[in-house]
Amino acid sequence: MPPSGLATVDSRVLPAFLLCSTLLVIKMYVVAVITGQVRLRKKAFANPEDALRHGGIQFCRSDPDVERCLRAHRNDMETIYPFLFLGLVYCFLGPAPAAAWAHFLLFLLGRLLHTVAYLGQLRAPVRSVAYTVAQLPCASMALQILWEAAHHL
Ligand SMILES: N[C@@H](CCC(=O)N[C@@H](CS)C(=O)NCC(=O)O)C(=O)O
């Protein structure tokens, strides 16, 4: 582990992380926007005041397509939030730029495919494979962080 802070991060590693992580945050915003659009199209609102504005209290209800969007968003929160922590700490371990890029890109592509598979209802096991592919670099980064931390106790 490098002895000091930000200055020791390779100038190609941190931008790679920032690029991938910010793209994924934007992807989560897109899922939220899609959820809102599906609510409007299916007339399925979470709050009575929204339902009243769009036709009546009976439209304060659940809908399978809205539920699917919410599950996709929840799965993003379960996976992308930990990546934001793991990826940032990993940058400070001094990884080789190619290895760092491989970790970040694999996660980015896996999570993009996961969203497409979830919202597009692609046949199983596409979504599960995408999930697993994205979790592999996270597991790798978590192990490397543990390893380095344990050696600096
Ligand atoms: N909280 C997840 C944990 C396991 C997981 O994330 N599985 C992936 C691949 S099967 C998934 O897409 N789960 C669907 C989901 O979280 O809605 C679940 O309940 O399934």
PDB file of N, CA, C and O in Angstrom, residues 11-67:
ATOM      1  N   SER A  11      -2.040   8.252 -12.184  1.00  0.00           N
ATOM      2  CA  SER A  11      -2.895   9.237 -12.857  1.00  0.00           C
ATOM      3  C   SER A  11      -3.833   8.586 -13.869  1.00  0.00           C
ATOM      4  O   SER A  11      -4.748   9.236 -14.369  1.00  0.00           O
ATOM      5  N   ARG A  12      -3.615   7.295 -14.218  1.00  0.00           N
ATOM      6  CA  ARG A  12      -4.534   6.620 -15.138  1.00  0.00           C
ATOM      7  C   ARG A  12      -5.581   5.796 -14.403  1.00  0.00           C
ATOM      8  O   ARG A  12      -6.562   5.369 -14.989  1.00  0.00           O
ATOM      9  N   VAL A  13      -5.362   5.556 -13.107  1.00  0.00           N
ATOM     10  CA  VAL A  13      -6.265   4.662 -12.364  1.00  0.00           C
ATOM     11  C   VAL A  13      -7.489   5.406 -11.827  1.00  0.00           C
ATOM     12  O   VAL A  13      -8.625   4.974 -12.023  1.00  0.00           O
ATOM     13  N   LEU A  14      -7.247   6.532 -11.157  1.00  0.00           N
ATOM     14  CA  LEU A  14      -8.380   7.267 -10.555  1.00  0.00           C
ATOM     15  C   LEU A  14      -9.368   7.767 -11.613  1.00  0.00           C
ATOM     16  O   LEU A  14     -10.585   7.598 -11.447  1.00  0.00           O
ATOM     17  N   PRO A  15      -8.881   8.346 -12.741  1.00  0.00           N
ATOM     18  CA  PRO A  15      -9.848   8.751 -13.777  1.00  0.00           C
ATOM     19  C   PRO A  15     -10.668   7.579 -14.308  1.00  0.00           C
ATOM     20  O   PRO A  15     -11.853   7.739 -14.614  1.00  0.00           O
ATOM     21  N   ALA A  16     -10.052   6.410 -14.403  1.00  0.00           N
ATOM     22  CA  ALA A  16     -10.795   5.229 -14.881  1.00  0.00           C
ATOM     23  C   ALA A  16     -11.926   4.907 -13.909  1.00  0.00           C
ATOM     24  O   ALA A  16     -13.063   4.630 -14.317  1.00  0.00           O
ATOM     25  N   PHE A  17     -11.616   4.953 -12.620  1.00  0.00           N
ATOM     26  CA  PHE A  17     -12.650   4.687 -11.607  1.00  0.00           C
ATOM     27  C   PHE A  17     -13.739   5.756 -11.653  1.00  0.00           C
ATOM     28  O   PHE A  17     -14.937   5.442 -11.618  1.00  0.00           O
ATOM     29  N   LEU A  18     -13.319   7.015 -11.722  1.00  0.00           N
ATOM     30  CA  LEU A  18     -14.304   8.109 -11.714  1.00  0.00           C
ATOM     31  C   LEU A  18     -15.210   8.028 -12.932  1.00  0.00           C
ATOM     32  O   LEU A  18     -16.427   8.265 -12.830  1.00  0.00           O
ATOM     33  N   LEU A  19     -14.637   7.668 -14.072  1.00  0.00           N
ATOM     34  CA  LEU A  19     -15.430   7.541 -15.304  1.00  0.00           C
ATOM     35  C   LEU A  19     -16.478   6.445 -15.152  1.00  0.00           C
ATOM     36  O   LEU A  19     -17.680   6.664 -15.377  1.00  0.00           O
ATOM     37  N   CYS A  20     -16.028   5.248 -14.743  1.00  0.00           N
ATOM     38  CA  CYS A  20     -16.953   4.104 -14.644  1.00  0.00           C
ATOM     39  C   CYS A  20     -17.999   4.337 -13.560  1.00  0.00           C
ATOM     40  O   CYS A  20     -19.184   4.047 -13.764  1.00  0.00           O
ATOM     41  N   SER A  21     -17.563   4.851 -12.415  1.00  0.00           N
ATOM     42  CA  SER A  21     -18.526   5.011 -11.316  1.00  0.00           C
ATOM     43  C   SER A  21     -19.550   6.099 -11.634  1.00  0.00           C
ATOM     44  O   SER A  21     -20.749   5.934 -11.351  1.00  0.00           O
ATOM     45  N   THR A  22     -19.109   7.188 -12.258  1.00  0.00           N
ATOM     46  CA  THR A  22     -20.066   8.255 -12.578  1.00  0.00           C
ATOM     47  C   THR A  22     -21.041   7.806 -13.661  1.00  0.00           C
ATOM     48  O   THR A  22     -22.240   8.123 -13.602  1.00  0.00           O
ATOM     49  N   LEU A  23     -20.543   7.052 -14.635  1.00  0.00           N
ATOM     50  CA  LEU A  23     -21.459   6.503 -15.655  1.00  0.00           C
ATOM     51  C   LEU A  23     -22.529   5.628 -14.999  1.00  0.00           C
ATOM     52  O   LEU A  23     -23.702   5.658 -15.386  1.00  0.00           O
ATOM     53  N   LEU A  24     -22.125   4.875 -13.979  1.00  0.00           N
ATOM     54  CA  LEU A  24     -23.092   3.984 -13.312  1.00  0.00           C
ATOM     55  C   LEU A  24     -24.085   4.766 -12.464  1.00  0.00           C
ATOM     56  O   LEU A  24     -25.258   4.379 -12.354  1.00  0.00           O
ATOM     57  N   VAL A  25     -23.628   5.868 -11.865  1.00  0.00           N
ATOM     58  CA  VAL A  25     -24.570   6.717 -11.121  1.00  0.00           C
ATOM     59  C   VAL A  25     -25.598   7.301 -12.099  1.00  0.00           C
ATOM     60  O   VAL A  25     -26.810   7.309 -11.833  1.00  0.00           O
ATOM     61  N   ILE A  26     -25.121   7.747 -13.268  1.00  0.00           N
ATOM     62  CA  ILE A  26     -26.045   8.279 -14.290  1.00  0.00           C
ATOM     63  C   ILE A  26     -27.005   7.177 -14.742  1.00  0.00           C
ATOM     64  O   ILE A  26     -28.202   7.417 -14.935  1.00  0.00           O
ATOM     65  N   LYS A  27     -26.483   5.951 -14.878  1.00  0.00           N
ATOM     66  CA  LYS A  27     -27.345   4.824 -15.255  1.00  0.00           C
ATOM     67  C   LYS A  27     -28.461   4.631 -14.225  1.00  0.00           C
ATOM     68  O   LYS A  27     -29.613   4.351 -14.570  1.00  0.00           O
ATOM     69  N   MET A  28     -28.125   4.808 -12.939  1.00  0.00           N
ATOM     70  CA  MET A  28     -29.161   4.674 -11.896  1.00  0.00           C
ATOM     71  C   MET A  28     -30.203   5.788 -12.033  1.00  0.00           C
ATOM     72  O   MET A  28     -31.401   5.552 -11.832  1.00  0.00           O
ATOM     73  N   TYR A  29     -29.750   6.988 -12.378  1.00  0.00           N
ATOM     74  CA  TYR A  29     -30.719   8.076 -12.609  1.00  0.00           C
ATOM     75  C   TYR A  29     -31.654   7.706 -13.760  1.00  0.00           C
ATOM     76  O   TYR A  29     -32.859   7.996 -13.710  1.00  0.00           O
ATOM     77  N   VAL A  30     -31.092   7.091 -14.790  1.00  0.00           N
ATOM     78  CA  VAL A  30     -31.911   6.700 -15.951  1.00  0.00           C
ATOM     79  C   VAL A  30     -32.973   5.682 -15.528  1.00  0.00           C
ATOM     80  O   VAL A  30     -34.134   5.776 -15.932  1.00  0.00           O
ATOM     81  N   VAL A  31     -32.588   4.728 -14.681  1.00  0.00           N
ATOM     82  CA  VAL A  31     -33.570   3.741 -14.181  1.00  0.00           C
ATOM     83  C   VAL A  31     -34.685   4.451 -13.415  1.00  0.00           C
ATOM     84  O   VAL A  31     -35.867   4.108 -13.547  1.00  0.00           O
ATOM     85  N   ALA A  32     -34.310   5.462 -12.628  1.00  0.00           N
ATOM     86  CA  ALA A  32     -35.325   6.214 -11.872  1.00  0.00           C
ATOM     87  C   ALA A  32     -36.278   6.943 -12.820  1.00  0.00           C
ATOM     88  O   ALA A  32     -37.502   6.943 -12.610  1.00  0.00           O
ATOM     89  N   VAL A  33     -35.722   7.534 -13.876  1.00  0.00           N
ATOM     90  CA  VAL A  33     -36.573   8.240 -14.850  1.00  0.00           C
ATOM     91  C   VAL A  33     -37.502   7.242 -15.542  1.00  0.00           C
ATOM     92  O   VAL A  33     -38.701   7.505 -15.709  1.00  0.00           O
ATOM     93  N   ILE A  34     -36.959   6.095 -15.917  1.00  0.00           N
ATOM     94  CA  ILE A  34     -37.787   5.060 -16.558  1.00  0.00           C
ATOM     95  C   ILE A  34     -38.906   4.633 -15.611  1.00  0.00           C
ATOM     96  O   ILE A  34     -40.065   4.460 -16.020  1.00  0.00           O
ATOM     97  N   THR A  35     -38.584   4.479 -14.320  1.00  0.00           N
ATOM     98  CA  THR A  35     -39.611   4.093 -13.334  1.00  0.00           C
ATOM     99  C   THR A  35     -40.753   5.105 -13.336  1.00  0.00           C
ATOM    100  O   THR A  35     -41.945   4.726 -13.354  1.00  0.00           O
ATOM    101  N   GLY A  36     -40.410   6.368 -13.358  1.00  0.00           N
ATOM    102  CA  GLY A  36     -41.437   7.416 -13.374  1.00  0.00           C
ATOM    103  C   GLY A  36     -42.292   7.338 -14.629  1.00  0.00           C
ATOM    104  O   GLY A  36     -43.521   7.486 -14.572  1.00  0.00           O
ATOM    105  N   GLN A  37     -41.630   7.082 -15.763  1.00  0.00           N
ATOM    106  CA  GLN A  37     -42.369   6.983 -17.027  1.00  0.00           C
ATOM    107  C   GLN A  37     -43.314   5.784 -17.020  1.00  0.00           C
ATOM    108  O   GLN A  37     -44.445   5.859 -17.501  1.00  0.00           O
ATOM    109  N   VAL A  38     -42.843   4.665 -16.465  1.00  0.00           N
ATOM    110  CA  VAL A  38     -43.695   3.463 -16.398  1.00  0.00           C
ATOM    111  C   VAL A  38     -44.883   3.720 -15.469  1.00  0.00           C
ATOM    112  O   VAL A  38     -46.015   3.315 -15.751  1.00  0.00           O
ATOM    113  N   ARG A  39     -44.638   4.421 -14.363  1.00  0.00           N
ATOM    114  CA  ARG A  39     -45.750   4.769 -13.462  1.00  0.00           C
ATOM    115  C   ARG A  39     -46.822   5.559 -14.206  1.00  0.00           C
ATOM    116  O   ARG A  39     -48.025   5.291 -14.073  1.00  0.00           O
ATOM    117  N   LEU A  40     -46.367   6.542 -15.010  1.00  0.00           N
ATOM    118  CA  LEU A  40     -47.330   7.371 -15.753  1.00  0.00           C
ATOM    119  C   LEU A  40     -48.075   6.532 -16.794  1.00  0.00           C
ATOM    120  O   LEU A  40     -49.297   6.633 -16.930  1.00  0.00           O
ATOM    121  N   ARG A  41     -47.322   5.700 -17.528  1.00  0.00           N
ATOM    122  CA  ARG A  41     -47.941   4.897 -18.598  1.00  0.00           C
ATOM    123  C   ARG A  41     -48.923   3.880 -18.034  1.00  0.00           C
ATOM    124  O   ARG A  41     -50.013   3.700 -18.581  1.00  0.00           O
ATOM    125  N   LYS A  42     -48.552   3.247 -16.908  1.00  0.00           N
ATOM    126  CA  LYS A  42     -49.403   2.201 -16.334  1.00  0.00           C
ATOM    127  C   LYS A  42     -50.396   2.768 -15.311  1.00  0.00           C
ATOM    128  O   LYS A  42     -51.210   2.025 -14.759  1.00  0.00           O
ATOM    129  N   LYS A  43     -50.310   4.039 -15.062  1.00  0.00           N
ATOM    130  CA  LYS A  43     -51.138   4.705 -14.040  1.00  0.00           C
ATOM    131  C   LYS A  43     -51.085   3.912 -12.723  1.00  0.00           C
ATOM    132  O   LYS A  43     -52.085   3.378 -12.235  1.00  0.00           O
ATOM    133  N   ALA A  44     -49.889   3.838 -12.195  1.00  0.00           N
ATOM    134  CA  ALA A  44     -49.661   3.118 -10.939  1.00  0.00           C
ATOM    135  C   ALA A  44     -48.754   3.985 -10.069  1.00  0.00           C
ATOM    136  O   ALA A  44     -47.528   4.003 -10.263  1.00  0.00           O
ATOM    137  N   PHE A  45     -49.348   4.685  -9.135  1.00  0.00           N
ATOM    138  CA  PHE A  45     -48.611   5.678  -8.363  1.00  0.00           C
ATOM    139  C   PHE A  45     -48.384   5.212  -6.926  1.00  0.00           C
ATOM    140  O   PHE A  45     -49.193   4.465  -6.358  1.00  0.00           O
ATOM    141  N   ALA A  46     -47.287   5.709  -6.357  1.00  0.00           N
ATOM    142  CA  ALA A  46     -46.917   5.288  -5.008  1.00  0.00           C
ATOM    143  C   ALA A  46     -47.630   6.105  -3.940  1.00  0.00           C
ATOM    144  O   ALA A  46     -47.763   5.652  -2.794  1.00  0.00           O
ATOM    145  N   ASN A  47     -48.097   7.294  -4.314  1.00  0.00           N
ATOM    146  CA  ASN A  47     -48.671   8.211  -3.322  1.00  0.00           C
ATOM    147  C   ASN A  47     -50.060   8.685  -3.740  1.00  0.00           C
ATOM    148  O   ASN A  47     -50.292   8.966  -4.929  1.00  0.00           O
ATOM    149  N   PRO A  48     -50.995   8.810  -2.781  1.00  0.00           N
ATOM    150  CA  PRO A  48     -52.363   9.221  -3.116  1.00  0.00           C
ATOM    151  C   PRO A  48     -52.419  10.570  -3.847  1.00  0.00           C
ATOM    152  O   PRO A  48     -53.206  10.735  -4.777  1.00  0.00           O
ATOM    153  N   GLU A  49     -51.554  11.513  -3.443  1.00  0.00           N
ATOM    154  CA  GLU A  49     -51.599  12.837  -4.095  1.00  0.00           C
ATOM    155  C   GLU A  49     -51.233  12.745  -5.582  1.00  0.00           C
ATOM    156  O   GLU A  49     -51.796  13.479  -6.415  1.00  0.00           O
ATOM    157  N   ASP A  50     -50.329  11.822  -5.918  1.00  0.00           N
ATOM    158  CA  ASP A  50     -49.965  11.643  -7.333  1.00  0.00           C
ATOM    159  C   ASP A  50     -51.125  10.992  -8.090  1.00  0.00           C
ATOM    160  O   ASP A  50     -51.440  11.376  -9.216  1.00  0.00           O
ATOM    161  N   ALA A  51     -51.738   9.991  -7.452  1.00  0.00           N
ATOM    162  CA  ALA A  51     -52.869   9.294  -8.086  1.00  0.00           C
ATOM    163  C   ALA A  51     -54.027  10.266  -8.327  1.00  0.00           C
ATOM    164  O   ALA A  51     -54.630  10.264  -9.413  1.00  0.00           O
ATOM    165  N   LEU A  52     -54.305  11.119  -7.346  1.00  0.00           N
ATOM    166  CA  LEU A  52     -55.407  12.084  -7.487  1.00  0.00           C
ATOM    167  C   LEU A  52     -55.145  13.036  -8.650  1.00  0.00           C
ATOM    168  O   LEU A  52     -56.047  13.375  -9.411  1.00  0.00           O
ATOM    169  N   ARG A  53     -53.895  13.417  -8.828  1.00  0.00           N
ATOM    170  CA  ARG A  53     -53.547  14.334  -9.927  1.00  0.00           C
ATOM    171  C   ARG A  53     -53.685  13.650 -11.283  1.00  0.00           C
ATOM    172  O   ARG A  53     -53.890  14.313 -12.298  1.00  0.00           O
ATOM    173  N   HIS A  54     -53.582  12.328 -11.310  1.00  0.00           N
ATOM    174  CA  HIS A  54     -53.592  11.608 -12.590  1.00  0.00           C
ATOM    175  C   HIS A  54     -54.820  10.717 -12.744  1.00  0.00           C
ATOM    176  O   HIS A  54     -54.735   9.643 -13.329  1.00  0.00           O
ATOM    177  N   GLY A  55     -55.951  11.125 -12.184  1.00  0.00           N
ATOM    178  CA  GLY A  55     -57.189  10.399 -12.508  1.00  0.00           C
ATOM    179  C   GLY A  55     -57.992   9.882 -11.335  1.00  0.00           C
ATOM    180  O   GLY A  55     -59.176   9.599 -11.481  1.00  0.00           O
ATOM    181  N   GLY A  56     -57.377   9.684 -10.194  1.00  0.00           N
ATOM    182  CA  GLY A  56     -58.176   9.208  -9.053  1.00  0.00           C
ATOM    183  C   GLY A  56     -57.389   8.334  -8.112  1.00  0.00           C
ATOM    184  O   GLY A  56     -56.348   7.768  -8.476  1.00  0.00           O
ATOM    185  N   ILE A  57     -57.939   8.207  -6.905  1.00  0.00           N
ATOM    186  CA  ILE A  57     -57.245   7.484  -5.829  1.00  0.00           C
ATOM    187  C   ILE A  57     -57.041   6.008  -6.176  1.00  0.00           C
ATOM    188  O   ILE A  57     -56.125   5.359  -5.659  1.00  0.00           O
ATOM    189  N   GLN A  58     -57.885   5.482  -7.109  1.00  0.00           N
ATOM    190  CA  GLN A  58     -57.742   4.068  -7.487  1.00  0.00           C
ATOM    191  C   GLN A  58     -56.402   3.782  -8.184  1.00  0.00           C
ATOM    192  O   GLN A  58     -55.983   2.634  -8.288  1.00  0.00           O
ATOM    193  N   PHE A  59     -55.756   4.838  -8.660  1.00  0.00           N
ATOM    194  CA  PHE A  59     -54.466   4.654  -9.329  1.00  0.00           C
ATOM    195  C   PHE A  59     -53.285   4.685  -8.353  1.00  0.00           C
ATOM    196  O   PHE A  59     -52.137   4.633  -8.774  1.00  0.00           O
ATOM    197  N   CYS A  60     -53.608   4.757  -7.065  1.00  0.00           N
ATOM    198  CA  CYS A  60     -52.568   4.547  -6.049  1.00  0.00           C
ATOM    199  C   CYS A  60     -52.481   3.043  -5.847  1.00  0.00           C
ATOM    200  O   CYS A  60     -53.209   2.450  -5.040  1.00  0.00           O
ATOM    201  N   ARG A  61     -51.643   2.405  -6.634  1.00  0.00           N
ATOM    202  CA  ARG A  61     -51.631   0.933  -6.673  1.00  0.00           C
ATOM    203  C   ARG A  61     -50.265   0.444  -7.148  1.00  0.00           C
ATOM    204  O   ARG A  61     -49.449   1.219  -7.648  1.00  0.00           O
ATOM    205  N   SER A  62     -50.053  -0.861  -7.009  1.00  0.00           N
ATOM    206  CA  SER A  62     -48.795  -1.439  -7.499  1.00  0.00           C
ATOM    207  C   SER A  62     -49.009  -1.969  -8.921  1.00  0.00           C
ATOM    208  O   SER A  62     -50.152  -2.138  -9.364  1.00  0.00           O
ATOM    209  N   ASP A  63     -47.896  -2.204  -9.592  1.00  0.00           N
ATOM    210  CA  ASP A  63     -47.947  -2.700 -10.969  1.00  0.00           C
ATOM    211  C   ASP A  63     -46.705  -3.550 -11.204  1.00  0.00           C
ATOM    212  O   ASP A  63     -45.615  -3.180 -10.758  1.00  0.00           O
ATOM    213  N   PRO A  64     -46.838  -4.675 -11.897  1.00  0.00           N
ATOM    214  CA  PRO A  64     -45.685  -5.566 -12.084  1.00  0.00           C
ATOM    215  C   PRO A  64     -44.504  -4.895 -12.792  1.00  0.00           C
ATOM    216  O   PRO A  64     -43.348  -5.156 -12.449  1.00  0.00           O
ATOM    217  N   ASP A  65     -44.791  -4.038 -13.762  1.00  0.00           N
ATOM    218  CA  ASP A  65     -43.692  -3.384 -14.491  1.00  0.00           C
ATOM    219  C   ASP A  65     -42.978  -2.349 -13.616  1.00  0.00           C
ATOM    220  O   ASP A  65     -41.750  -2.212 -13.681  1.00  0.00           O
ATOM    221  N   VAL A  66     -43.760  -1.640 -12.796  1.00  0.00           N
ATOM    222  CA  VAL A  66     -43.148  -0.680 -11.867  1.00  0.00           C
ATOM    223  C   VAL A  66     -42.310  -1.452 -10.842  1.00  0.00           C
ATOM    224  O   VAL A  66     -41.178  -1.061 -10.527  1.00  0.00           O
ATOM    225  N   GLU A  67     -42.855  -2.556 -10.345  1.00  0.00           N
ATOM    226  CA  GLU A  67     -42.125  -3.382  -9.365  1.00  0.00           C
ATOM    227  C   GLU A  67     -40.798  -3.855  -9.951  1.00  0.00           C
ATOM    228  O   GLU A  67     -39.775  -3.903  -9.257  1.00  0.00           O
TER     229      GLU A  67
END
